Each structure stands twice: as C-alpha cells, then as structure tokens.
Short mmCIF file of C-alpha atoms in Angstrom, two decimals:
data_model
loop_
_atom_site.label_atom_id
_atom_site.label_comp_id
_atom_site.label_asym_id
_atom_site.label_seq_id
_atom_site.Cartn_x
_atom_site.Cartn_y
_atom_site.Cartn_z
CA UNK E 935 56.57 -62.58 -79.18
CA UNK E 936 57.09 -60.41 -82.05
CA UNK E 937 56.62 -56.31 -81.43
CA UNK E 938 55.77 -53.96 -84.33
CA UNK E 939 59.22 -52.68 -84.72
CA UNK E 940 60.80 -56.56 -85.14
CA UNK E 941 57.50 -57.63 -87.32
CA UNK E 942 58.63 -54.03 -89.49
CA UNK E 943 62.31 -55.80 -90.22
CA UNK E 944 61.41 -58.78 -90.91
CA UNK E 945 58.64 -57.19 -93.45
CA UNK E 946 62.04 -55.73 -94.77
CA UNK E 947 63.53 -58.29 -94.84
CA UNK E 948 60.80 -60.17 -97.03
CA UNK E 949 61.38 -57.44 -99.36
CA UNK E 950 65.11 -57.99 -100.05
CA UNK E 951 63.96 -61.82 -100.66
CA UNK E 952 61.26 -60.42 -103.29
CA UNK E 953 63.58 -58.44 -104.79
CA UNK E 954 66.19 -61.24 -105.46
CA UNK E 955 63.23 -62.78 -107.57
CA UNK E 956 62.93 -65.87 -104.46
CA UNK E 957 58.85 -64.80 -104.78
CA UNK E 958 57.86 -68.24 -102.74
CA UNK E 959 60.11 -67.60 -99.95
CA UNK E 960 59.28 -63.78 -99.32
CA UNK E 961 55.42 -64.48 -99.81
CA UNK E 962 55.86 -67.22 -97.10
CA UNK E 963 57.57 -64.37 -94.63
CA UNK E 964 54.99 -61.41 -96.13
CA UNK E 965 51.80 -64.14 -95.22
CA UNK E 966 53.27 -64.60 -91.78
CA UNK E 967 53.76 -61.14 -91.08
CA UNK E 968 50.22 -60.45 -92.80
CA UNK E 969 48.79 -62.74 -89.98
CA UNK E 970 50.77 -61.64 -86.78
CA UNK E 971 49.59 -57.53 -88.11
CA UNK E 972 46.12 -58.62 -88.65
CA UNK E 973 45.62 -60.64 -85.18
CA UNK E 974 47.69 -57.40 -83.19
CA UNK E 975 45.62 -54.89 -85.33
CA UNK E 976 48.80 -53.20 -86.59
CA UNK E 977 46.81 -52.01 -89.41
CA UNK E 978 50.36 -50.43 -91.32
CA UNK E 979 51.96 -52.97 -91.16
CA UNK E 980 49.46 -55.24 -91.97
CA UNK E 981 49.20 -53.09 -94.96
CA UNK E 982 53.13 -53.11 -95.60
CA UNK E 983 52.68 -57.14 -96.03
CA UNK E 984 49.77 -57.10 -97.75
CA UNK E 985 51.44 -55.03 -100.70
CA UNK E 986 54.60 -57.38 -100.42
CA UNK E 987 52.10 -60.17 -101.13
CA UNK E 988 50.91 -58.24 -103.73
CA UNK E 989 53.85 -57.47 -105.85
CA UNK E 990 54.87 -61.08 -105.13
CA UNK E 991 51.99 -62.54 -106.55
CA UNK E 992 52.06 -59.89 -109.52
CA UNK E 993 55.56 -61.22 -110.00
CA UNK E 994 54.44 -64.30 -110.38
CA UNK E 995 51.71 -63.69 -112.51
CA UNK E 996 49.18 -64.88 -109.80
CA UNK E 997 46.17 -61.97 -110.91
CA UNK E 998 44.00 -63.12 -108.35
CA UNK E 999 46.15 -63.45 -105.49
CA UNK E 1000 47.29 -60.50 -106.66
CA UNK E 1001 44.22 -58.83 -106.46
CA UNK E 1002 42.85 -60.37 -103.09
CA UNK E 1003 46.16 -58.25 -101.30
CA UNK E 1004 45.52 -55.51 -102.90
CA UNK E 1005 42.18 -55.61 -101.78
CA UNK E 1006 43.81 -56.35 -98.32
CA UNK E 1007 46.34 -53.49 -98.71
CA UNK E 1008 43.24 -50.91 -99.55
CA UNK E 1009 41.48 -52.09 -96.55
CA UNK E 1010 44.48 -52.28 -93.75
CA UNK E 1011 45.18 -49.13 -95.40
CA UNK E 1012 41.53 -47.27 -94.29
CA UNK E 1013 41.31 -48.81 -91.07
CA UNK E 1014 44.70 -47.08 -90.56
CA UNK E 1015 43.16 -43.96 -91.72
CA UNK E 1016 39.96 -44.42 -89.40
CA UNK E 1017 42.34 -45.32 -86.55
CA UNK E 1018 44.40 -42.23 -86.69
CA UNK E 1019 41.41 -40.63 -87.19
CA UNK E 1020 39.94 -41.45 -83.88
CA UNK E 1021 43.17 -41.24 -82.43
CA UNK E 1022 43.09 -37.56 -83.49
CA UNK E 1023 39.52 -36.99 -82.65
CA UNK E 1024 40.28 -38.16 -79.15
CA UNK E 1025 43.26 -35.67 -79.33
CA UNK E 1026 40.92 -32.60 -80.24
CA UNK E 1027 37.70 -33.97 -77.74
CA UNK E 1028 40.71 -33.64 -74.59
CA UNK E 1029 42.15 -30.73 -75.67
CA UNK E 1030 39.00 -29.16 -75.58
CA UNK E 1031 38.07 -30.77 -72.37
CA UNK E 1032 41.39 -29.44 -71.14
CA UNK E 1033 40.80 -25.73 -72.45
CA UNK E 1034 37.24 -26.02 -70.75
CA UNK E 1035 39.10 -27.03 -67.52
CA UNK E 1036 41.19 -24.27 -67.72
CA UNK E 1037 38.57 -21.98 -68.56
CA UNK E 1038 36.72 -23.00 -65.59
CA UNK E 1039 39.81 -22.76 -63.90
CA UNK E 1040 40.54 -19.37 -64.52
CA UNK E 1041 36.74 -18.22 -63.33
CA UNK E 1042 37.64 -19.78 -60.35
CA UNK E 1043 40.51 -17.92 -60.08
CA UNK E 1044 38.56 -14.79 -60.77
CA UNK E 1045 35.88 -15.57 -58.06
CA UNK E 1046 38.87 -15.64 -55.45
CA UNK E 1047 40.42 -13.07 -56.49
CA UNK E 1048 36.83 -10.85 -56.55
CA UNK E 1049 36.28 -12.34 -53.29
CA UNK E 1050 39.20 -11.35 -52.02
CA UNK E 1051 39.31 -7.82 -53.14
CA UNK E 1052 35.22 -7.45 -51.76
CA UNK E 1053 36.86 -9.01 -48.09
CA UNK E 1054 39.49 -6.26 -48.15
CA UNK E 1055 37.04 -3.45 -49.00
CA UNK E 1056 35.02 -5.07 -46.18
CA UNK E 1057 37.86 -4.96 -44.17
CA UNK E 1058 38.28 -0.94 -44.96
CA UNK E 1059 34.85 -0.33 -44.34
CA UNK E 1060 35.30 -2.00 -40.58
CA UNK E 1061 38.31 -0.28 -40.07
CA UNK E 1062 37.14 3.40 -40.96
CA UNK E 1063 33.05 2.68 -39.01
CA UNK E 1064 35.92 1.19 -36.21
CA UNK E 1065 38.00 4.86 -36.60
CA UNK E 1066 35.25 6.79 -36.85
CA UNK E 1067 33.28 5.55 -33.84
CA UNK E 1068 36.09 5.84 -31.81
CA UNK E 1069 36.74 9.05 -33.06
CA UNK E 1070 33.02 9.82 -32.01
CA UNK E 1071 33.07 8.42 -28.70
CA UNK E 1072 35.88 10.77 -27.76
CA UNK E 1073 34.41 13.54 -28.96
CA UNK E 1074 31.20 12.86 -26.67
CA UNK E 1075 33.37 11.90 -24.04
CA UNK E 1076 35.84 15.02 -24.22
CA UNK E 1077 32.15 17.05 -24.81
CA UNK E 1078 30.64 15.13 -21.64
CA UNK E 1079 33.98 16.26 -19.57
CA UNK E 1080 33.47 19.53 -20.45
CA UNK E 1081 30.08 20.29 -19.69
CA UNK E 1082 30.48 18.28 -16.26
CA UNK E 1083 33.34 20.56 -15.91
CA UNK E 1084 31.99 23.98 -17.00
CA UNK E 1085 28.90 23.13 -14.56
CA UNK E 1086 30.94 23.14 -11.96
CA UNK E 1087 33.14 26.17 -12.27
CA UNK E 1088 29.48 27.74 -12.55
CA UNK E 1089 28.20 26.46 -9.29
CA UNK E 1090 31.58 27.31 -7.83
CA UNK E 1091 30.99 30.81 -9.09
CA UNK E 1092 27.61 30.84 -7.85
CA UNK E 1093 28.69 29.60 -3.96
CA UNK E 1094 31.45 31.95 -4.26
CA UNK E 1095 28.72 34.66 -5.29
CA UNK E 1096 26.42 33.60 -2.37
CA UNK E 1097 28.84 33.16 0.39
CA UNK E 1098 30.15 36.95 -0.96
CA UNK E 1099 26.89 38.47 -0.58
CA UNK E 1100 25.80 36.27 2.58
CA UNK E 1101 29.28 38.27 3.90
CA UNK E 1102 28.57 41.64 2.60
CA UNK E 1103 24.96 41.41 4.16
CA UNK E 1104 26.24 40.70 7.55
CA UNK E 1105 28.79 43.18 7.23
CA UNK E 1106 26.06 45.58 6.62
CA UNK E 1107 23.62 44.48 9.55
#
C-alpha cells in the first residue's frame, strides 16, 4: 500500500536514476508511479511522473513517447487545477454558509435580547399599575375612614346638641 508521501520519494527517487543517464530503469519506476497516481487520483503526482516519463523519453530520443506524457503531464496537471478549484469553491460556498449562520445567529440573538428588554419594560409597567393601585386603594381607604369618621363626630355633636337642649328645655318647664 503505497501513500502519496512514499509514491512522492520514490518519484524522487526515479529522478536521481534519470539523472545518472539509467533512462530504462527510471521510466520503469516513473510508469509505475504514473499508474498507482492515476488509479488513487493523485493528480500531482501523477503529473510529477508523467514529466519524469517525459524527459526520459526525450532523453532517449523517443518524440512520441515523449509527447504522449507530456500530453499526460498537461492533463494531470488541469485536473489538479479543477480539483483545487472545487476544493476552494467548496471552501468559499461554507464559509458563506457559515457567515449566513452566524448572521442568523446574531438576529437571534437580537430577538432575545429585544424580547428581553420588552419583558422588563413589561415588568415596570406591572410594577408601577401594581404601586399605583395600591397607592390608590389607600387613599380611598384612608378617604373612606375619614368620612365614616367625620360622620360620626357629627352625629355625636348632634346627640350632644339634642340631649343639651332636651336638658335646657326641662330645666325651663
């Protein structure tokens, strides 16, 4: 099982070989790498072996070998371009999904906090009708007392009156 990073040495490797003028030997490695890239879809390096072929064949004065990679190379090369592109496209789509969440988010937050400020003035309002018929209902209460209470005084006065001049008369018969 070969991973991207141990498919990348080896691609290295291949190089050195090329380099050393062993062209058979490296284009045997760059051909195998070629394969496992374009089977995973690991469109750079695919692209990486596909120019290794390339030179190799060039060195070898193979034109259309040498053509066919570099065909190969051009292609692996835009899919890698398309694939980052979509990669980043996806990036910009959920970032922008993301700022709409948050946007949403914070109008949510702003309901609450609306709501909450409307329930305290609500609140207020109960408190001061609450005061102020309290307020009111001792007022009639304390006005209620004193009525009852100045009525009485009065009819006090008036039996006191009566039972004065109910005395005086007798005292004068």
């Amino acid at each position: 099982n070969m991973t991207p990073y141990s498919l990348q040495s080896v691609n290295h490797y291949a190089k050195l070989i090329s380099e050393k003028g062993k062209q058979t030997e490296a284009i045997k490695i760059f051909m195998e790498g070629f394969e496992i890239a374009g089977r995973e879809n690991w469109y750079r390096i695919k692209r990486d072996n596909a120019e290794g072929l390339r030179n190799s064949y060039l060195a070898l004065n193979e034109k259309d070998s040498f053509y066919f990679y570099y065909i190969e190379m051009i292609n692996a090369n835009s899919q890698l371009i398309v694939n980052q592109y979509s990669m980043n496209t996806r990036m910009v789509e959920s970032m922008f999904v993301e700022e709409k969440l948050q946007k949403e988010i914070n109008e949510k937050e702003k309901d609450i906090i609306r709501e909450r400020e409307q329930s305290e003035k609500l609140i207020s309002e109960m408190k001061f009708i609450s005061t102020l018929t309290i307020l009111i209902a001792l007022v009639l209460f304390f006005s209620i007392y004193v009525i009852f209470f100045q009525i009485k005084r009065k009819r006090k006065i008036q039996a006191s009156k009566q039972k004065k001049e109910k005395q005086n008369q007798e005292l004068r018969h």
